[in-house]
């Protein structure tokens, strides 16, 4: 187990479960055999044999000086991981999301592989079931989770041969001598070498990543709506995003384990229309819609701060040389331009800043820097400190590190099904940590960008309003893009 994956286990507390997941809506009308839960669970159990990530469980020893290991659960009981539940009347999306929030508030059993799947039946939508899947973040990151769902979508195709040797190599083996020897090597050799490399790098990193934020221009308007301001298209400046420069909002406090989830969908053709009109990226348009949605949401609650919200944006490092572990990410800090009323100005500013932020991250921080820092994580100390941090609500006292996590996971290029049933919507759900009780994650599926909202129920009890505000912000951005095109 890498230090990064292990750190996600150490950082978890009763208040802060570190899970990721997704809510899928499945059209079962075209299945070759009529849908039944038993058939689905049987097929899923057969497919899991090809997925080492879902067969791994934690193995450790009190004498181990290093991080725990992953071992394969050879006698995996699928019925302990895949269960069925009926949603409450009237069986609409609200009922589905509320049920998923309730199910996501329960801790995962660490004596088993760290994942579960709930099949939600009784939906009002004909020939449709919902699937709520979640796993511990130590097992999956966003890209790896999307890959697993893609591998589950080949049910009707020829079965790939199962490589038993490869499964065991990937998962490891329950060998106490091997664990202790590996822990001794890690403690006496690998960690000192990693520390020696990190010290000069970490000391110089703040010079590259943290500078005082610039101030907004005096001419910047602050109207009460999202109307564009004439003549100031190129005057708005987004402050440079950096940790501990984020303003405090209603969802920046100590979290509880109770979850509230929701989802909405944005049309990829509409996003592409905006992207092509301004020469920006899909992610720039997405961040602009999220920033506009949060601006609307916070204004509705009379909680919109003057400085812009700062999001942590995960960046996959799976293509980096020597990348190991289940989680292979670095992060950049991005301003969401929530202080900019005009959506077009917001788009231009976000595009300019995220472009510079990516160059800054590439130039100032190695892709595996976070991984190396995590290798030094002391299990007992880190867990104890996180418990104290949560119990004493310390996240409420110090400056806000970042407001939320915003992620955009590359979706499958091909049509996605789930064990033979067509996936009509799939809302990914990111993790929450103390001080950041809101996560917004998107994935492209079947011509649309599905956006999942995961929130602490006590801080954001109305994630449906966040979702609808993002949708409205995208509609406004598209309308202004078309208006500008007609004036040319």
Short mmCIF file of C-alpha atoms in Angstrom, two decimals:
data_model
loop_
_atom_site.label_atom_id
_atom_site.label_comp_id
_atom_site.label_asym_id
_atom_site.label_seq_id
_atom_site.Cartn_x
_atom_site.Cartn_y
_atom_site.Cartn_z
CA UNK A 1 0.00 0.00 0.00
CA UNK A 2 1.38 3.40 -0.94
CA UNK A 3 1.67 6.18 1.61
CA UNK A 4 -1.06 8.16 -0.16
CA UNK A 5 -3.55 5.29 -0.04
CA UNK A 6 -2.62 4.55 3.58
CA UNK A 7 -2.97 8.21 4.57
CA UNK A 8 -6.58 8.17 3.42
CA UNK A 9 -7.17 5.38 5.92
CA UNK A 10 -5.35 7.21 8.72
CA UNK A 11 -7.25 10.46 8.10
CA UNK A 12 -10.66 8.83 8.32
CA UNK A 13 -12.70 9.36 11.48
CA UNK A 14 -16.32 8.79 12.47
CA UNK A 15 -17.02 12.39 11.46
CA UNK A 16 -15.00 12.22 8.27
CA UNK A 17 -15.61 9.06 6.23
CA UNK A 18 -13.45 9.26 3.10
CA UNK A 19 -15.63 7.62 0.47
CA UNK A 20 -16.10 8.21 -3.25
CA UNK A 21 -18.91 6.85 -5.38
CA UNK A 22 -21.55 7.38 -8.02
CA UNK A 23 -25.30 7.26 -8.56
CA UNK A 24 -26.27 5.53 -11.81
CA UNK A 25 -29.68 5.34 -13.46
CA UNK A 26 -29.98 2.17 -15.54
CA UNK A 27 -32.50 1.46 -18.32
CA UNK A 28 -33.19 -2.29 -18.06
CA UNK A 29 -35.79 -2.47 -20.83
CA UNK A 30 -33.38 -3.89 -23.42
CA UNK A 31 -31.85 -6.66 -21.32
CA UNK A 32 -31.76 -10.02 -23.07
CA UNK A 33 -33.34 -11.59 -19.98
CA UNK A 34 -35.89 -9.76 -17.83
CA UNK A 35 -34.31 -7.80 -15.01
CA UNK A 36 -34.12 -9.33 -11.57
CA UNK A 37 -31.93 -8.40 -8.63
CA UNK A 38 -30.70 -11.97 -8.19
CA UNK A 39 -29.52 -12.18 -11.80
CA UNK A 40 -27.79 -8.82 -11.54
CA UNK A 41 -26.00 -9.79 -8.33
CA UNK A 42 -24.92 -13.13 -9.78
CA UNK A 43 -23.51 -11.46 -12.89
CA UNK A 44 -21.80 -8.83 -10.77
CA UNK A 45 -20.21 -11.51 -8.61
CA UNK A 46 -18.81 -13.15 -11.72
CA UNK A 47 -17.45 -9.85 -13.02
CA UNK A 48 -15.76 -8.94 -9.75
CA UNK A 49 -13.43 -11.88 -10.26
CA UNK A 50 -11.81 -9.75 -12.99
CA UNK A 51 -11.47 -6.67 -10.74
CA UNK A 52 -8.63 -6.99 -8.21
CA UNK A 53 -9.41 -3.56 -6.75
CA UNK A 54 -12.76 -4.82 -5.47
CA UNK A 55 -11.28 -7.99 -3.98
CA UNK A 56 -8.70 -6.28 -1.79
CA UNK A 57 -8.92 -5.79 1.94
CA UNK A 58 -6.60 -4.31 4.54
CA UNK A 59 -3.93 -6.50 6.14
CA UNK A 60 -1.74 -5.21 8.95
CA UNK A 61 0.15 -6.26 12.07
CA UNK A 62 0.96 -4.42 15.33
CA UNK A 63 4.62 -5.16 14.62
CA UNK A 64 4.53 -3.58 11.18
CA UNK A 65 6.69 -0.43 10.95
CA UNK A 66 5.44 0.50 7.49
CA UNK A 67 2.07 1.02 5.89
CA UNK A 68 -0.57 -1.73 5.79
CA UNK A 69 -0.82 -4.07 2.81
CA UNK A 70 -3.64 -5.05 0.46
CA UNK A 71 -4.51 -8.76 0.31
CA UNK A 72 -7.05 -10.55 -1.81
CA UNK A 73 -10.29 -11.74 -0.25
CA UNK A 74 -10.39 -15.15 -1.89
CA UNK A 75 -13.80 -16.03 -0.42
CA UNK A 76 -15.54 -12.79 -1.29
CA UNK A 77 -19.22 -12.87 -0.30
CA UNK A 78 -20.89 -10.70 -2.93
CA UNK A 79 -24.16 -10.70 -0.98
CA UNK A 80 -22.39 -8.79 1.81
CA UNK A 81 -21.49 -6.02 -0.64
CA UNK A 82 -24.43 -5.90 -3.08
CA UNK A 83 -27.86 -5.28 -1.56
CA UNK A 84 -31.30 -4.19 -2.66
CA UNK A 85 -33.54 -1.44 -1.26
CA UNK A 86 -36.87 0.08 -2.32
CA UNK A 87 -36.99 3.86 -2.56
CA UNK A 88 -39.83 5.68 -0.87
CA UNK A 89 -42.88 6.98 -2.72
CA UNK A 90 -43.20 8.58 -5.19
CA UNK A 91 -39.96 7.02 -6.44
CA UNK A 92 -38.72 10.17 -8.21
CA UNK A 93 -35.14 11.48 -8.37
CA UNK A 94 -35.55 13.22 -5.01
CA UNK A 95 -36.44 9.92 -3.37
CA UNK A 96 -33.43 8.25 -5.00
CA UNK A 97 -30.98 10.95 -3.94
CA UNK A 98 -32.33 11.08 -0.39
CA UNK A 99 -31.94 7.32 -0.10
CA UNK A 100 -28.36 7.51 -1.42
CA UNK A 101 -27.58 10.21 1.14
CA UNK A 102 -28.87 7.98 3.92
CA UNK A 103 -26.90 4.97 2.69
CA UNK A 104 -23.75 7.04 2.25
CA UNK A 105 -23.85 8.15 5.89
CA UNK A 106 -23.00 4.66 7.14
CA UNK A 107 -19.37 3.56 7.71
CA UNK A 108 -17.83 0.84 5.56
CA UNK A 109 -16.74 -2.40 7.23
CA UNK A 110 -12.93 -2.45 7.31
CA UNK A 111 -12.78 -6.20 7.82
CA UNK A 112 -14.01 -6.64 4.24
CA UNK A 113 -13.07 -5.12 0.89
CA UNK A 114 -13.94 -1.44 1.21
CA UNK A 115 -16.86 -1.03 -1.17
CA UNK A 116 -20.58 -1.62 -1.42
CA UNK A 117 -23.31 -1.36 -4.02
CA UNK A 118 -27.00 -0.75 -3.47
CA UNK A 119 -29.60 -1.51 -6.14
CA UNK A 120 -32.51 0.90 -5.73
CA UNK A 121 -35.82 -0.39 -7.00
CA UNK A 122 -39.35 1.02 -7.03
CA UNK A 123 -38.51 4.03 -9.20
CA UNK A 124 -41.36 5.92 -10.84
CA UNK A 125 -39.42 5.99 -14.11
CA UNK A 126 -40.48 2.87 -16.07
CA UNK A 127 -37.94 0.07 -16.63
CA UNK A 128 -35.35 1.88 -14.56
CA UNK A 129 -33.31 1.00 -11.51
CA UNK A 130 -30.72 3.10 -9.76
CA UNK A 131 -27.34 1.91 -8.55
CA UNK A 132 -25.54 3.57 -5.67
CA UNK A 133 -21.88 2.52 -5.61
CA UNK A 134 -19.34 3.72 -3.12
CA UNK A 135 -15.85 2.72 -2.09
CA UNK A 136 -13.21 4.00 0.26
CA UNK A 137 -10.98 6.62 -1.35
CA UNK A 138 -7.97 4.45 -0.47
CA UNK A 139 -9.28 1.91 -2.99
CA UNK A 140 -10.38 4.21 -5.81
CA UNK A 141 -9.75 7.64 -7.22
CA UNK A 142 -12.00 9.17 -9.87
CA UNK A 143 -10.16 7.85 -12.91
CA UNK A 144 -9.78 4.36 -11.47
CA UNK A 145 -13.45 4.30 -10.48
CA UNK A 146 -14.51 5.28 -13.99
CA UNK A 147 -12.31 2.49 -15.37
CA UNK A 148 -13.97 -0.07 -13.11
CA UNK A 149 -17.44 0.99 -14.22
CA UNK A 150 -16.29 0.73 -17.82
CA UNK A 151 -15.03 -2.81 -17.20
CA UNK A 152 -18.40 -3.69 -15.71
CA UNK A 153 -20.07 -2.49 -18.90
CA UNK A 154 -18.90 -5.37 -21.07
CA UNK A 155 -21.46 -7.93 -19.83
CA UNK A 156 -22.78 -9.30 -23.15
CA UNK A 157 -19.33 -9.44 -24.69
CA UNK A 158 -16.89 -12.36 -24.61
CA UNK A 159 -15.45 -12.86 -21.14
CA UNK A 160 -11.75 -12.00 -20.84
CA UNK A 161 -9.61 -14.80 -19.42
CA UNK A 162 -8.99 -14.42 -15.71
CA UNK A 163 -5.32 -13.99 -14.85
CA UNK A 164 -5.16 -15.55 -11.39
CA UNK A 165 -1.43 -14.95 -11.09
CA UNK A 166 -1.85 -11.29 -12.00
CA UNK A 167 -4.69 -10.87 -9.50
CA UNK A 168 -2.53 -12.25 -6.71
CA UNK A 169 0.48 -10.18 -7.71
CA UNK A 170 -1.62 -7.03 -7.75
CA UNK A 171 -3.38 -7.81 -4.48
CA UNK A 172 -0.44 -9.21 -2.54
CA UNK A 173 -0.57 -12.10 -0.10
CA UNK A 174 -1.22 -12.44 3.62
CA UNK A 175 2.39 -13.20 4.53
CA UNK A 176 3.32 -11.74 7.94
CA UNK A 177 7.07 -12.11 7.35
CA UNK A 178 6.82 -10.31 4.04
CA UNK A 179 4.76 -7.54 5.66
CA UNK A 180 7.23 -7.07 8.52
CA UNK A 181 10.26 -7.15 6.20
CA UNK A 182 8.64 -4.63 3.90
CA UNK A 183 7.76 -2.40 6.84
CA UNK A 184 11.32 -2.54 8.17
CA UNK A 185 12.72 -1.63 4.75
CA UNK A 186 10.22 1.19 4.45
CA UNK A 187 11.04 2.62 7.88
CA UNK A 188 14.83 2.34 7.75
CA UNK A 189 15.60 2.99 4.06
CA UNK A 190 12.76 4.31 1.93
CA UNK A 191 11.45 6.96 4.32
CA UNK A 192 14.86 8.50 5.14
CA UNK A 193 15.70 8.70 1.43
CA UNK A 194 12.30 10.22 0.65
CA UNK A 195 12.70 12.74 3.46
CA UNK A 196 16.15 13.77 2.23
CA UNK A 197 14.73 14.45 -1.22
CA UNK A 198 11.64 16.27 0.04
CA UNK A 199 13.17 18.75 2.47
CA UNK A 200 14.69 21.15 -0.11
CA UNK A 201 11.75 20.68 -2.46
CA UNK A 202 9.10 21.48 0.14
CA UNK A 203 11.03 24.49 1.43
CA UNK A 204 11.08 26.09 -2.02
CA UNK A 205 7.54 25.11 -3.02
CA UNK A 206 5.74 28.08 -1.38
CA UNK A 207 7.75 30.48 -3.54
CA UNK A 208 6.22 28.86 -6.62
CA UNK A 209 2.69 28.23 -5.39
CA UNK A 210 1.79 30.97 -2.90
CA UNK A 211 1.76 34.68 -3.66
CA UNK A 212 -0.50 37.39 -2.24
CA UNK A 213 -3.79 37.64 -4.16
CA UNK A 214 -4.20 40.59 -6.44
CA UNK A 215 -7.01 43.01 -5.82
CA UNK A 216 -10.08 43.41 -7.98
CA UNK A 217 -10.12 46.30 -10.41
CA UNK A 218 -11.89 49.45 -9.27
CA UNK A 219 -14.05 49.41 -12.39
CA UNK A 220 -15.42 45.93 -11.68
CA UNK A 221 -19.23 46.06 -11.43
CA UNK A 222 -21.19 44.26 -8.78
CA UNK A 223 -24.76 44.10 -10.06
CA UNK A 224 -27.42 42.00 -8.43
CA UNK A 225 -27.92 39.80 -11.47
CA UNK A 226 -25.79 38.04 -14.05
CA UNK A 227 -26.16 40.71 -16.70
CA UNK A 228 -22.98 41.47 -18.66
CA UNK A 229 -21.35 44.82 -18.06
CA UNK A 230 -20.61 46.74 -21.24
CA UNK A 231 -17.07 47.81 -21.91
CA UNK A 232 -15.24 45.91 -19.19
CA UNK A 233 -14.71 42.57 -20.94
CA UNK A 234 -10.96 42.56 -20.42
CA UNK A 235 -10.69 44.42 -17.12
CA UNK A 236 -11.76 41.76 -14.64
CA UNK A 237 -8.88 40.03 -12.87
CA UNK A 238 -9.22 36.82 -10.86
CA UNK A 239 -6.82 36.74 -7.89
CA UNK A 240 -4.19 34.06 -7.97
CA UNK A 241 -5.56 31.04 -6.16
CA UNK A 242 -3.54 29.68 -3.26
CA UNK A 243 -4.21 27.70 -0.08
CA UNK A 244 -5.47 29.64 2.96
CA UNK A 245 -6.72 32.54 0.81
CA UNK A 246 -10.29 31.25 0.46
CA UNK A 247 -13.18 33.14 2.07
CA UNK A 248 -15.37 31.38 4.62
CA UNK A 249 -18.86 30.30 3.51
CA UNK A 250 -21.70 28.28 4.99
CA UNK A 251 -20.14 24.98 3.86
CA UNK A 252 -16.64 25.69 5.22
CA UNK A 253 -16.81 24.22 8.69
CA UNK A 254 -16.39 20.93 10.54
CA UNK A 255 -18.39 18.22 8.79
CA UNK A 256 -20.54 15.39 10.11
CA UNK A 257 -20.90 11.90 8.59
CA UNK A 258 -24.40 12.65 7.28
CA UNK A 259 -24.56 13.10 3.51
CA UNK A 260 -26.88 14.87 1.09
CA UNK A 261 -26.43 14.14 -2.62
CA UNK A 262 -27.93 15.34 -5.89
CA UNK A 263 -27.16 15.46 -9.59
CA UNK A 264 -27.78 17.47 -12.74
CA UNK A 265 -26.76 17.14 -16.39
CA UNK A 266 -25.23 19.66 -18.79
CA UNK A 267 -25.42 19.20 -22.56
CA UNK A 268 -21.96 18.59 -24.05
CA UNK A 269 -23.00 20.15 -27.38
CA UNK A 270 -23.93 23.36 -25.54
CA UNK A 271 -20.63 23.29 -23.65
CA UNK A 272 -18.78 22.78 -26.95
CA UNK A 273 -20.66 25.75 -28.46
CA UNK A 274 -19.38 28.03 -25.71
CA UNK A 275 -15.91 26.50 -25.84
CA UNK A 276 -15.56 27.04 -29.58
CA UNK A 277 -16.92 30.59 -29.43
CA UNK A 278 -14.22 31.73 -27.00
CA UNK A 279 -11.36 29.33 -27.70
CA UNK A 280 -11.36 27.88 -24.18
CA UNK A 281 -11.55 24.31 -22.85
CA UNK A 282 -14.48 22.18 -21.75
CA UNK A 283 -13.13 22.35 -18.21
CA UNK A 284 -13.07 26.17 -18.35
CA UNK A 285 -16.75 26.20 -19.29
CA UNK A 286 -17.53 23.68 -16.56
CA UNK A 287 -15.69 25.69 -13.89
CA UNK A 288 -17.47 28.85 -15.06
CA UNK A 289 -20.87 27.16 -14.71
CA UNK A 290 -19.94 25.87 -11.26
CA UNK A 291 -18.71 29.31 -10.21
CA UNK A 292 -21.88 30.93 -11.50
CA UNK A 293 -24.03 28.32 -9.79
CA UNK A 294 -22.29 28.81 -6.44
CA UNK A 295 -22.62 32.57 -6.82
CA UNK A 296 -26.38 32.15 -7.28
CA UNK A 297 -26.66 29.64 -4.43
CA UNK A 298 -24.71 31.73 -1.91
CA UNK A 299 -26.55 34.93 -2.88
CA UNK A 300 -29.85 33.15 -2.31
CA UNK A 301 -28.63 32.36 1.22
CA UNK A 302 -27.21 35.88 1.69
CA UNK A 303 -23.76 34.33 2.14
CA UNK A 304 -21.81 35.42 -0.97
CA UNK A 305 -18.34 36.63 0.09
CA UNK A 306 -16.53 39.45 -1.70
CA UNK A 307 -13.40 37.42 -2.56
CA UNK A 308 -13.81 34.56 -5.05
CA UNK A 309 -14.25 30.98 -3.93
CA UNK A 310 -11.16 28.77 -4.24
CA UNK A 311 -11.55 25.19 -5.43
CA UNK A 312 -9.12 22.32 -5.26
CA UNK A 313 -9.04 20.65 -8.69
CA UNK A 314 -7.53 17.13 -8.73
CA UNK A 315 -5.23 16.39 -11.66
CA UNK A 316 -4.52 12.77 -12.54
CA UNK A 317 -0.88 11.64 -12.67
CA UNK A 318 -1.60 8.14 -13.97
CA UNK A 319 0.57 8.79 -17.01
CA UNK A 320 3.55 9.80 -14.89
CA UNK A 321 6.53 7.48 -14.90
CA UNK A 322 6.59 5.12 -11.93
CA UNK A 323 3.14 6.10 -10.65
CA UNK A 324 1.95 3.60 -8.05
CA UNK A 325 -1.09 2.97 -5.92
CA UNK A 326 -4.83 3.36 -6.25
CA UNK A 327 -4.71 7.16 -5.99
CA UNK A 328 -2.47 8.95 -8.47
CA UNK A 329 -3.29 12.62 -8.34
CA UNK A 330 -1.87 16.02 -7.67
CA UNK A 331 -3.93 19.17 -7.18
CA UNK A 332 -4.11 22.75 -8.34
CA UNK A 333 -5.97 25.61 -6.71
CA UNK A 334 -8.42 27.43 -8.99
CA UNK A 335 -10.48 30.55 -8.48
CA UNK A 336 -14.13 30.07 -9.48
CA UNK A 337 -14.68 33.77 -10.18
CA UNK A 338 -17.71 33.99 -7.89
CA UNK A 339 -16.95 37.70 -7.41
CA UNK A 340 -17.51 38.36 -11.14
CA UNK A 341 -21.13 39.02 -12.10
CA UNK A 342 -20.77 38.78 -15.88
CA UNK A 343 -20.58 35.09 -16.95
CA UNK A 344 -18.48 35.92 -20.03
CA UNK A 345 -15.96 37.86 -17.97
CA UNK A 346 -15.91 34.98 -15.52
CA UNK A 347 -15.18 32.54 -18.34
CA UNK A 348 -12.31 34.64 -19.70
CA UNK A 349 -10.78 35.11 -16.27
CA UNK A 350 -11.06 31.43 -15.30
CA UNK A 351 -9.59 30.35 -18.61
CA UNK A 352 -6.59 32.63 -18.19
CA UNK A 353 -6.01 31.63 -14.57
CA UNK A 354 -6.44 27.87 -14.97
CA UNK A 355 -4.05 27.90 -17.92
CA UNK A 356 -1.44 29.64 -15.79
CA UNK A 357 -2.26 27.38 -12.84
CA UNK A 358 -1.54 24.24 -14.84
CA UNK A 359 1.79 25.65 -16.00
CA UNK A 360 2.54 26.69 -12.42
CA UNK A 361 1.76 23.20 -11.13
CA UNK A 362 3.89 21.55 -13.79
CA UNK A 363 6.79 23.91 -13.15
CA UNK A 364 6.58 24.16 -9.38
CA UNK A 365 5.46 20.77 -8.12
CA UNK A 366 6.37 17.27 -9.20
CA UNK A 367 3.34 15.11 -10.05
CA UNK A 368 4.34 12.64 -7.30
CA UNK A 369 5.20 15.19 -4.62
CA UNK A 370 1.98 14.54 -2.71
CA UNK A 371 2.62 10.81 -2.97
CA UNK A 372 6.11 11.21 -1.50
CA UNK A 373 4.91 13.39 1.38
CA UNK A 374 2.26 10.80 2.19
CA UNK A 375 4.92 8.07 2.38
CA UNK A 376 6.12 9.71 5.61
CA UNK A 377 2.68 9.67 7.24
CA UNK A 378 2.74 8.16 10.76
CA UNK A 379 -0.46 6.17 11.18
CA UNK A 380 -1.24 6.59 14.89
CA UNK A 381 -0.17 10.22 15.09
CA UNK A 382 -2.06 11.25 11.96
CA UNK A 383 -5.26 9.52 13.05
CA UNK A 384 -5.05 11.01 16.55
CA UNK A 385 -4.45 14.51 15.21
CA UNK A 386 -7.39 14.22 12.81
CA UNK A 387 -9.69 13.10 15.65
CA UNK A 388 -8.61 16.09 17.71
CA UNK A 389 -9.03 18.34 14.69
CA UNK A 390 -12.62 17.17 14.23
CA UNK A 391 -13.63 16.88 17.89
CA UNK A 392 -12.48 20.41 18.70
CA UNK A 393 -13.87 21.90 15.45
CA UNK A 394 -10.50 23.37 14.56
CA UNK A 395 -11.55 23.79 10.93
CA UNK A 396 -13.90 26.52 12.16
CA UNK A 397 -11.03 28.52 13.66
CA UNK A 398 -8.16 28.79 11.20
CA UNK A 399 -8.26 30.45 7.73
CA UNK A 400 -10.07 28.39 5.10
CA UNK A 401 -7.66 26.24 3.08
CA UNK A 402 -10.07 25.87 0.16
CA UNK A 403 -13.82 26.13 -0.25
CA UNK A 404 -14.63 22.91 -2.07
CA UNK A 405 -13.36 20.22 -4.43
CA UNK A 406 -14.33 20.52 -8.10
CA UNK A 407 -13.40 17.63 -10.36
CA UNK A 408 -14.00 16.67 -13.99
CA UNK A 409 -13.35 12.98 -14.68
CA UNK A 410 -12.84 11.88 -18.29
CA UNK A 411 -15.79 9.71 -19.30
CA UNK A 412 -15.79 6.68 -21.57
CA UNK A 413 -15.50 7.35 -25.29
CA UNK A 414 -17.88 4.48 -25.99
CA UNK A 415 -21.50 3.99 -24.94
CA UNK A 416 -21.71 2.88 -21.34
CA UNK A 417 -23.86 0.09 -19.99
CA UNK A 418 -23.99 -1.55 -16.59
CA UNK A 419 -24.14 -5.34 -16.79
CA UNK A 420 -26.11 -5.00 -20.01
CA UNK A 421 -28.45 -2.18 -18.99
CA UNK A 422 -27.95 1.22 -20.64
CA UNK A 423 -26.65 3.94 -18.34
CA UNK A 424 -28.83 7.01 -18.87
CA UNK A 425 -27.27 9.17 -16.14
CA UNK A 426 -24.25 8.75 -13.89
CA UNK A 427 -23.50 11.27 -11.16
CA UNK A 428 -20.01 10.83 -9.60
CA UNK A 429 -19.57 11.76 -5.95
CA UNK A 430 -16.30 13.06 -4.52
CA UNK A 431 -15.02 12.96 -0.91
CA UNK A 432 -15.53 15.54 1.83
CA UNK A 433 -13.08 16.70 4.49
CA UNK A 434 -13.30 18.96 7.52
CA UNK A 435 -13.52 22.57 6.45
CA UNK A 436 -14.86 21.69 2.99
CA UNK A 437 -18.36 20.26 3.17
CA UNK A 438 -19.15 20.36 -0.54
CA UNK A 439 -17.78 18.42 -3.51
CA UNK A 440 -18.84 18.83 -7.15
CA UNK A 441 -17.72 16.15 -9.62
CA UNK A 442 -18.54 15.72 -13.30
CA UNK A 443 -18.16 12.94 -15.86
CA UNK A 444 -19.12 12.88 -19.54
CA UNK A 445 -21.57 10.12 -20.42
CA UNK A 446 -23.56 9.67 -23.64
CA UNK A 447 -23.42 13.26 -24.90
CA UNK A 448 -23.89 14.96 -21.55
CA UNK A 449 -21.78 16.08 -18.62
CA UNK A 450 -23.33 14.54 -15.52
CA UNK A 451 -22.56 16.57 -12.40
CA UNK A 452 -22.76 14.96 -8.96
CA UNK A 453 -23.16 17.01 -5.78
CA UNK A 454 -21.92 15.46 -2.53
CA UNK A 455 -22.40 17.54 0.61
CA UNK A 456 -22.46 17.42 4.37
CA UNK A 457 -26.17 17.42 5.18
CA UNK A 458 -25.75 19.78 8.13
CA UNK A 459 -23.86 22.37 6.07
CA UNK A 460 -25.64 22.00 2.70
CA UNK A 461 -29.08 20.49 3.35
CA UNK A 462 -30.31 21.62 -0.08
CA UNK A 463 -27.92 20.19 -2.72
CA UNK A 464 -30.79 20.30 -5.21
CA UNK A 465 -30.51 24.11 -5.15
CA UNK A 466 -26.78 23.87 -5.89
CA UNK A 467 -27.53 21.58 -8.84
CA UNK A 468 -30.28 23.78 -10.25
CA UNK A 469 -28.12 26.90 -9.82
CA UNK A 470 -25.33 25.28 -11.86
CA UNK A 471 -27.84 24.38 -14.56
CA UNK A 472 -29.19 27.95 -14.60
CA UNK A 473 -25.67 29.39 -14.74
CA UNK A 474 -24.88 27.22 -17.76
CA UNK A 475 -28.10 28.31 -19.48
CA UNK A 476 -27.21 31.97 -18.89
CA UNK A 477 -23.67 31.46 -20.18
CA UNK A 478 -25.01 29.80 -23.34
CA UNK A 479 -27.58 32.56 -23.92
CA UNK A 480 -24.94 35.30 -23.63
CA UNK A 481 -22.65 33.39 -25.99
CA UNK A 482 -25.38 33.23 -28.61
CA UNK A 483 -26.27 36.90 -28.11
CA UNK A 484 -22.66 37.89 -28.68
CA UNK A 485 -22.50 35.71 -31.80
CA UNK A 486 -25.54 37.46 -33.32
CA UNK A 487 -23.94 40.90 -32.77
CA UNK A 488 -20.84 39.98 -34.76
#
